[in-house]
mmCIF file of C-alpha atoms in Angstrom:
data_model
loop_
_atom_site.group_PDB
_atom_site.id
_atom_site.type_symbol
_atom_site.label_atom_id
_atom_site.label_comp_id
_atom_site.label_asym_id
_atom_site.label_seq_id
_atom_site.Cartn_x
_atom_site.Cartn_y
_atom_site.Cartn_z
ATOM 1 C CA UNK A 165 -14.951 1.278 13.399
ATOM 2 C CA UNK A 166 -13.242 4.854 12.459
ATOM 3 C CA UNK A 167 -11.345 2.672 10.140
ATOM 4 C CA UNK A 168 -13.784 0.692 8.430
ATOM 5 C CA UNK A 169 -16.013 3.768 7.945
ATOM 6 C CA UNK A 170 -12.676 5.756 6.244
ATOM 7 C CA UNK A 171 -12.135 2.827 4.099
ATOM 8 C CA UNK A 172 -12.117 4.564 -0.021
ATOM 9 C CA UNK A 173 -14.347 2.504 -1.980
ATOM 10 C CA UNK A 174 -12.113 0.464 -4.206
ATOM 11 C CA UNK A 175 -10.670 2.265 -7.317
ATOM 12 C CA UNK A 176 -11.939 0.672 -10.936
ATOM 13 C CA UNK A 177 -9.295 0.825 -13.333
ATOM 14 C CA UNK A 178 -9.376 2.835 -16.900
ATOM 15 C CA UNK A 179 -8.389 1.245 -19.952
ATOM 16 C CA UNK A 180 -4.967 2.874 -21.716
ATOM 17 C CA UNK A 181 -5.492 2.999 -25.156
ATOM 18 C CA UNK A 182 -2.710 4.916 -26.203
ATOM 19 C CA UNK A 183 -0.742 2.115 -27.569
ATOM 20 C CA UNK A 184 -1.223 -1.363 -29.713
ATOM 21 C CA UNK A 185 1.473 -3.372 -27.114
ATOM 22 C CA UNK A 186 -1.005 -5.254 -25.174
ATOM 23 C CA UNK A 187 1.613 -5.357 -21.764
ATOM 24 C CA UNK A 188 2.743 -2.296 -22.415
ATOM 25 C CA UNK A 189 -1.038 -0.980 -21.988
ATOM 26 C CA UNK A 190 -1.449 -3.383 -19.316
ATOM 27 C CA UNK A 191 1.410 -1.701 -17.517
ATOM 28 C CA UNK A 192 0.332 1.891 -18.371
ATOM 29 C CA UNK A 193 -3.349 1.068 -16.964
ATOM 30 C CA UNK A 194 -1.617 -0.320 -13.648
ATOM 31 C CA UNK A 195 0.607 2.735 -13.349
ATOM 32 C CA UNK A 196 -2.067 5.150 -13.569
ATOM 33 C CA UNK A 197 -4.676 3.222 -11.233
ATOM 34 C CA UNK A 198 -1.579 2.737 -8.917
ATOM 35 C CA UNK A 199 -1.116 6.774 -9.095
ATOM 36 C CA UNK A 200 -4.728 7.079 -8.214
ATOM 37 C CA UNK A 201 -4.885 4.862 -5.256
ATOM 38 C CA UNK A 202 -1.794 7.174 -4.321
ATOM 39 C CA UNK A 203 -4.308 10.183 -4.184
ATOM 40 C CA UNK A 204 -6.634 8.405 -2.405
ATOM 41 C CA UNK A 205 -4.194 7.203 0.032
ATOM 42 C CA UNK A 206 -3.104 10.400 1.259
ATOM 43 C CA UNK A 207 -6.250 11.520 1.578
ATOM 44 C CA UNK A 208 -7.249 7.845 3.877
ATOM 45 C CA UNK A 209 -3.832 8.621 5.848
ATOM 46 C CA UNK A 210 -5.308 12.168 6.840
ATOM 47 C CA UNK A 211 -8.182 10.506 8.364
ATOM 48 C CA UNK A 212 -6.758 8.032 10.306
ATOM 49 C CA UNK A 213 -7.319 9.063 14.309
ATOM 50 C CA UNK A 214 -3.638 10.652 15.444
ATOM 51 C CA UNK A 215 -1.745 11.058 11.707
ATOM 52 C CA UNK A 216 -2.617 14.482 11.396
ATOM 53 C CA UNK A 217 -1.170 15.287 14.764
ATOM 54 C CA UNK A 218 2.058 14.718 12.896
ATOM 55 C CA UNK A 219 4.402 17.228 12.222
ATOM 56 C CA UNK A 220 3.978 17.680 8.021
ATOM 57 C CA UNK A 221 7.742 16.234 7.972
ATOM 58 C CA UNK A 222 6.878 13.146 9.785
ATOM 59 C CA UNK A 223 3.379 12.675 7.517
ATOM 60 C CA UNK A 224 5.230 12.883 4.828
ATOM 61 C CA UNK A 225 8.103 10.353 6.312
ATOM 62 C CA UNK A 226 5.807 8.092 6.699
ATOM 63 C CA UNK A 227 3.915 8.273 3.422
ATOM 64 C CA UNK A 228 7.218 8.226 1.290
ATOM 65 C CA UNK A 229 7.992 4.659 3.384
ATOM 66 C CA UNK A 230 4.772 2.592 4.003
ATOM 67 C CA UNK A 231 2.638 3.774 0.912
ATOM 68 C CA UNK A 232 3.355 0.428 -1.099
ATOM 69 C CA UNK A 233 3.223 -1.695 2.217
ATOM 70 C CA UNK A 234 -0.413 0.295 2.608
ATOM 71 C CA UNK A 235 -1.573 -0.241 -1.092
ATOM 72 C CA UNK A 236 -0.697 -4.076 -1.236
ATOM 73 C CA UNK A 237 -2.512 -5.102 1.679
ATOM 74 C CA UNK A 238 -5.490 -3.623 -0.403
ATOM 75 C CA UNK A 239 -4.200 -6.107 -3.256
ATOM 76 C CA UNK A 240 -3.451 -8.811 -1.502
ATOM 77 C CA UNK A 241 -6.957 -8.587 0.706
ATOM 78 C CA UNK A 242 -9.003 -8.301 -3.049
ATOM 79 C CA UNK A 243 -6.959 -11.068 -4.400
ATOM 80 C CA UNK A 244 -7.761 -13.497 -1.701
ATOM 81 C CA UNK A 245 -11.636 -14.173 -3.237
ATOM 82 C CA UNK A 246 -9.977 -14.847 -6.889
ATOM 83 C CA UNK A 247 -11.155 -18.107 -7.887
ATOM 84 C CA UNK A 248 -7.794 -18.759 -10.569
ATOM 85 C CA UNK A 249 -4.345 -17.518 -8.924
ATOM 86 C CA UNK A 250 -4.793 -13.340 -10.472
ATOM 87 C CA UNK A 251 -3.850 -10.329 -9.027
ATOM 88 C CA UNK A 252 -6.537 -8.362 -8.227
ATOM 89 C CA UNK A 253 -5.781 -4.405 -8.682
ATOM 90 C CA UNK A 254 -8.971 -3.639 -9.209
ATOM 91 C CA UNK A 255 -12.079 -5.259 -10.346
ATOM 92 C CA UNK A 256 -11.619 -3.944 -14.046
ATOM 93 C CA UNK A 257 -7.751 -5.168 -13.899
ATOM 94 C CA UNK A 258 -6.898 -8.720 -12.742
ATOM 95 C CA UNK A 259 -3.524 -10.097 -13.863
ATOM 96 C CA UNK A 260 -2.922 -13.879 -13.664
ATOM 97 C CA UNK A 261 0.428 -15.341 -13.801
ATOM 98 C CA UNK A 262 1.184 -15.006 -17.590
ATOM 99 C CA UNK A 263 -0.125 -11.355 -17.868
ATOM 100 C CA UNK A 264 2.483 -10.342 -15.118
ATOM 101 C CA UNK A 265 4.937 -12.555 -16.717
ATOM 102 C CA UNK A 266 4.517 -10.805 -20.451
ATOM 103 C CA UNK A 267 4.524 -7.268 -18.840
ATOM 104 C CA UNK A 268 8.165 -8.161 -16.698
ATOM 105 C CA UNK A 269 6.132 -8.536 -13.402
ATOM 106 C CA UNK A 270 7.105 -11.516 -12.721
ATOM 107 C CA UNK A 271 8.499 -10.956 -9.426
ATOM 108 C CA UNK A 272 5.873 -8.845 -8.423
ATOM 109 C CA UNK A 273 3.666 -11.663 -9.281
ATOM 110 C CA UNK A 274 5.327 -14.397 -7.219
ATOM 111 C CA UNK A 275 5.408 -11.738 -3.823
ATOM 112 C CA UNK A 276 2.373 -10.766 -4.020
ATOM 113 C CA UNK A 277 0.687 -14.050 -4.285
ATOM 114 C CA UNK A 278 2.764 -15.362 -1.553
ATOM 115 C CA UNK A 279 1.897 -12.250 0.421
ATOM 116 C CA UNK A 280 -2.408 -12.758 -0.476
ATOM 117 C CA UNK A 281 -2.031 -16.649 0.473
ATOM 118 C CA UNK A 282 -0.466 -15.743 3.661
ATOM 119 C CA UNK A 283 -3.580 -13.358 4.256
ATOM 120 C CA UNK A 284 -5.709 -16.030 3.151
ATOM 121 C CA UNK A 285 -4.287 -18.507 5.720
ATOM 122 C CA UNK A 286 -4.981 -16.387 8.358
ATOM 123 C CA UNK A 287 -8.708 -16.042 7.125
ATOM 124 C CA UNK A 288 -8.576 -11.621 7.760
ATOM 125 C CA UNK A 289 -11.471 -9.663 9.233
ATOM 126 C CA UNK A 290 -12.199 -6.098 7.152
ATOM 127 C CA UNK A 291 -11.361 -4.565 11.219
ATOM 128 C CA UNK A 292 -8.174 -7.087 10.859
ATOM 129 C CA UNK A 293 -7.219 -5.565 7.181
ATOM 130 C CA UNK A 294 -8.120 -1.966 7.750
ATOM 131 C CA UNK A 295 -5.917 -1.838 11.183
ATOM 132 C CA UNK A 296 -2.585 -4.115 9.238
ATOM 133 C CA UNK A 297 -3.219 -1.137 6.494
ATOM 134 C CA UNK A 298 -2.988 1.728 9.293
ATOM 135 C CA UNK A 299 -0.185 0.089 11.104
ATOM 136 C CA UNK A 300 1.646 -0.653 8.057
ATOM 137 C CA UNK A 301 2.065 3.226 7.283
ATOM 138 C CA UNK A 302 2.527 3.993 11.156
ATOM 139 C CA UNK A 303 5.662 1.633 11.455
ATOM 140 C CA UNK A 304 7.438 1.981 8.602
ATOM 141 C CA UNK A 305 10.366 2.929 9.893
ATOM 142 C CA UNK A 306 10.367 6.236 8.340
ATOM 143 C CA UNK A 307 13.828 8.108 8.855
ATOM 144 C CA UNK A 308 14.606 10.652 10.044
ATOM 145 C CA UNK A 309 11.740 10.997 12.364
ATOM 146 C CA UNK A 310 10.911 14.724 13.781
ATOM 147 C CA UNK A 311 9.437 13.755 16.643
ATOM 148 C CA UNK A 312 9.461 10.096 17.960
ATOM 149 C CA UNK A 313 6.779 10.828 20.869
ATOM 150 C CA UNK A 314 4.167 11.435 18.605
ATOM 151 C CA UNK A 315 4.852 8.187 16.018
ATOM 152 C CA UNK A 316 5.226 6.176 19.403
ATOM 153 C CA UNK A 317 1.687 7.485 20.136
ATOM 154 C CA UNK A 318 0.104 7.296 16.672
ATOM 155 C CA UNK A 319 1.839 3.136 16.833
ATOM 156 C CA UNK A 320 0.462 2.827 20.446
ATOM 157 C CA UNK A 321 -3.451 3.665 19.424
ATOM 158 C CA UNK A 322 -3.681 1.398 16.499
ATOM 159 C CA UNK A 323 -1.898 -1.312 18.524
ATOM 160 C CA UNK A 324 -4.296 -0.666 21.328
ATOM 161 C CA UNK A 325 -7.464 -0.645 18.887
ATOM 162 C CA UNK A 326 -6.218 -3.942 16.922
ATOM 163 C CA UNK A 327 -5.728 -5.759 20.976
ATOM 164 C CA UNK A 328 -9.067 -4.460 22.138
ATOM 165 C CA UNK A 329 -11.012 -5.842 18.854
ATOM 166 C CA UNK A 330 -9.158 -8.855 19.131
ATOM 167 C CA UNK A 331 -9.396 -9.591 23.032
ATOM 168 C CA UNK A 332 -13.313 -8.909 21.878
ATOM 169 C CA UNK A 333 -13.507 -11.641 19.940
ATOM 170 C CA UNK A 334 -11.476 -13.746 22.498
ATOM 171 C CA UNK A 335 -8.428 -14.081 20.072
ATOM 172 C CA UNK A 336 -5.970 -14.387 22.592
ATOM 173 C CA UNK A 337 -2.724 -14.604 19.552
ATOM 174 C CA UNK A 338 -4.501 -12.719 16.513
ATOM 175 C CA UNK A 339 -2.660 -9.373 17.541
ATOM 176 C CA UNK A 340 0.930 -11.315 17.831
ATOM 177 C CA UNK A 341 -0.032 -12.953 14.630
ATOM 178 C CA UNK A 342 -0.560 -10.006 12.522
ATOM 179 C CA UNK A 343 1.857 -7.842 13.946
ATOM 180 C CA UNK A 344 4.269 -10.901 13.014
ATOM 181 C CA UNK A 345 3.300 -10.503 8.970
ATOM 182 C CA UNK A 346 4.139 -6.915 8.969
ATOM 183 C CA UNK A 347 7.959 -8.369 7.601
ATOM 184 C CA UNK A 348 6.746 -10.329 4.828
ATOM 185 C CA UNK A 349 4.576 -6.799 4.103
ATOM 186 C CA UNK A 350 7.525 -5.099 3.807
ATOM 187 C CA UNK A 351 9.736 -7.443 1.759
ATOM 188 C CA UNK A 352 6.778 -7.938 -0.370
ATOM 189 C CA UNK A 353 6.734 -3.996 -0.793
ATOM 190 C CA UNK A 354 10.067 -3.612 -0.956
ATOM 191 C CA UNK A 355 10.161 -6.394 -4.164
ATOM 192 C CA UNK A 356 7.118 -3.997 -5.663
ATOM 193 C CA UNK A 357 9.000 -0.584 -5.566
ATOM 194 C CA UNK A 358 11.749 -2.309 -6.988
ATOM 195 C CA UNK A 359 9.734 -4.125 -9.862
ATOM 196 C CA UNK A 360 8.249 -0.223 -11.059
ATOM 197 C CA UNK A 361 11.569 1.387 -10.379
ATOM 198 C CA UNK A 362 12.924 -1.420 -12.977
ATOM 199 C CA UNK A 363 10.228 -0.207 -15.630
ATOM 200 C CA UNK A 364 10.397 3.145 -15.284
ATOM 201 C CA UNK A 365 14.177 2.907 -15.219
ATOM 202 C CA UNK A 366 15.319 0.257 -17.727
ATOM 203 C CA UNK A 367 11.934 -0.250 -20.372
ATOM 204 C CA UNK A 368 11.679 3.746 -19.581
ATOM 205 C CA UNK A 369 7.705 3.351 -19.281
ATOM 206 C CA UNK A 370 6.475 6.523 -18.710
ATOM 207 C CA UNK A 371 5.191 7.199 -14.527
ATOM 208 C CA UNK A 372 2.391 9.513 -13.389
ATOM 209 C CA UNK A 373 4.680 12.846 -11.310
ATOM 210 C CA UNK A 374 3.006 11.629 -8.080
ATOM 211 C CA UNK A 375 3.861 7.999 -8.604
ATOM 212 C CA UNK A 376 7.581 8.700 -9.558
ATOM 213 C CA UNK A 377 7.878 11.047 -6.639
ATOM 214 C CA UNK A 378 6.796 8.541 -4.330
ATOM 215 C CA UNK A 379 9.531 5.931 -6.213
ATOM 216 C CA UNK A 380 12.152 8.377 -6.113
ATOM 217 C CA UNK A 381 11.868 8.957 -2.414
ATOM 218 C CA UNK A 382 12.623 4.975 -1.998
ATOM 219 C CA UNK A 383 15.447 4.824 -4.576
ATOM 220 C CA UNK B 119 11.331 18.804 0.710
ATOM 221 C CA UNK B 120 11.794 20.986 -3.072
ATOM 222 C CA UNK B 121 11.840 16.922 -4.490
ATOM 223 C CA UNK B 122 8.894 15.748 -2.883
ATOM 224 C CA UNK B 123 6.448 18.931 -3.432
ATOM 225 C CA UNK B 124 3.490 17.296 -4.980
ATOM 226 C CA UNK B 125 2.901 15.459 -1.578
ATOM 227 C CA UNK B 126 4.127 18.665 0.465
ATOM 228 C CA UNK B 127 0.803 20.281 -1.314
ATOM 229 C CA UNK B 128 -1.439 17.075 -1.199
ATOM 230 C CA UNK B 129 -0.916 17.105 3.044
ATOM 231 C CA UNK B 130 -1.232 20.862 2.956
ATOM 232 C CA UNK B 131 -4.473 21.071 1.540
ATOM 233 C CA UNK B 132 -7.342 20.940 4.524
ATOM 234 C CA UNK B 133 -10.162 18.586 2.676
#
């Protein structure tokens, strides 16, 4: 319940008119709602029960290495109720297939649909979503870690709130199952860093400073 | 940490 009440009302997206390329403005409009959620996301990860016992190296660790796994669950959980196959990134900013395609997000297209029908499948609770978004930035692997004890902790109460929600609802495998789609989270993630790395790097589209810092510390 | 300052000072603000 901690969770669901820290949950940021979704972000709306706003319009980049500083160009006549239609996918170049789409891109510029996802790059700076993607920096906001950034801001935002900090600010969630501060909130959630045990992160701010953290050393400020090992917040930080785990920030630079499960912020995209934490943001696309949010993506992937919107783009579930789309009626045609889009992306949802925000209500104002819905991408189908083509749209991705034109802007060279095509791979980013393909995970992350794979990624929301998986979600979909498993028919998420907003207590299912908000705890895969905590865990996500709790075990990603971050290296090097300053002091294990307290990560193992900070994993250990999430993992003990998703169990005792589910064993409320009598879901004797819902833990195991979502625990199990924390890979495809990550390889879905890890195809997303790479896709914006690729823009920024090779079409040289221009990146927010928080955004590229957050690239930069997965390059 | 000189690389990554902008989130240094976002986690070192209180609010």
């Amino acid at each position: 319940s901690h969770l669901l009440l820290t949950e940021p009302a979704p972000l709306a997206a706003s319009q980049d008119d500083s160009t006549n390329d239609g996918s170049l403005r789409t891109l510029l409009t996802l790059c700076d709602l993607l920096n906001r959620e950034l801001l935002v996301l900090i600010g969630w990860a501060k909130q959630i029960p045990g992160f701010s016992a953290l050393s400020l190296v090992d917040q930080m660790s785990l920030l630079q290495s499960g912020w995209m796994e934490a943001l696309l669950v949010g993506v992937a959980w919107r783009s579930q109720a789309s009626a045609g196959e889009e992306l949802v990134f925000a209500r104002n900013l819905q991408l189908d297939e083509a749209q991705c395609r034109a802007a060279g997000l095509a791979d980013l297209y393909e995970a992350l649909r794979h990624l929301t029908s998986r979600y979909q499948a498993m028919n998420l609770s907003p207590e299912e979503v908000v705890t895969l978004k905590a865990m996500a930035l709790a075990n990603s692997d971050a290296e090097p870690v300053d002091c294990p004890d307290s990560v193992q902790r900070f994993q250990d109460g999430l993992h003990e709130a998703l169990q005792e929600y589910e064993s409320s609802r009598r879901e004797q495998h819902r833990a195991g199952r979502l625990l199990m789609s924390l890979p495809l989270l990550r390889q879905t993630a890890d195809r997303a860093v790479q896709a914006f790395l690729r823009l920024h790097r090779h079409r040289r589209v221009p990146l927010h400073k928080l955004l590229l810092e957050m690239l930069d510390a997965k390059a | 940490k000189e690389k990554h300052k902008i989130l240094h000072q976002l986690l070192q603000n209180s609010t």
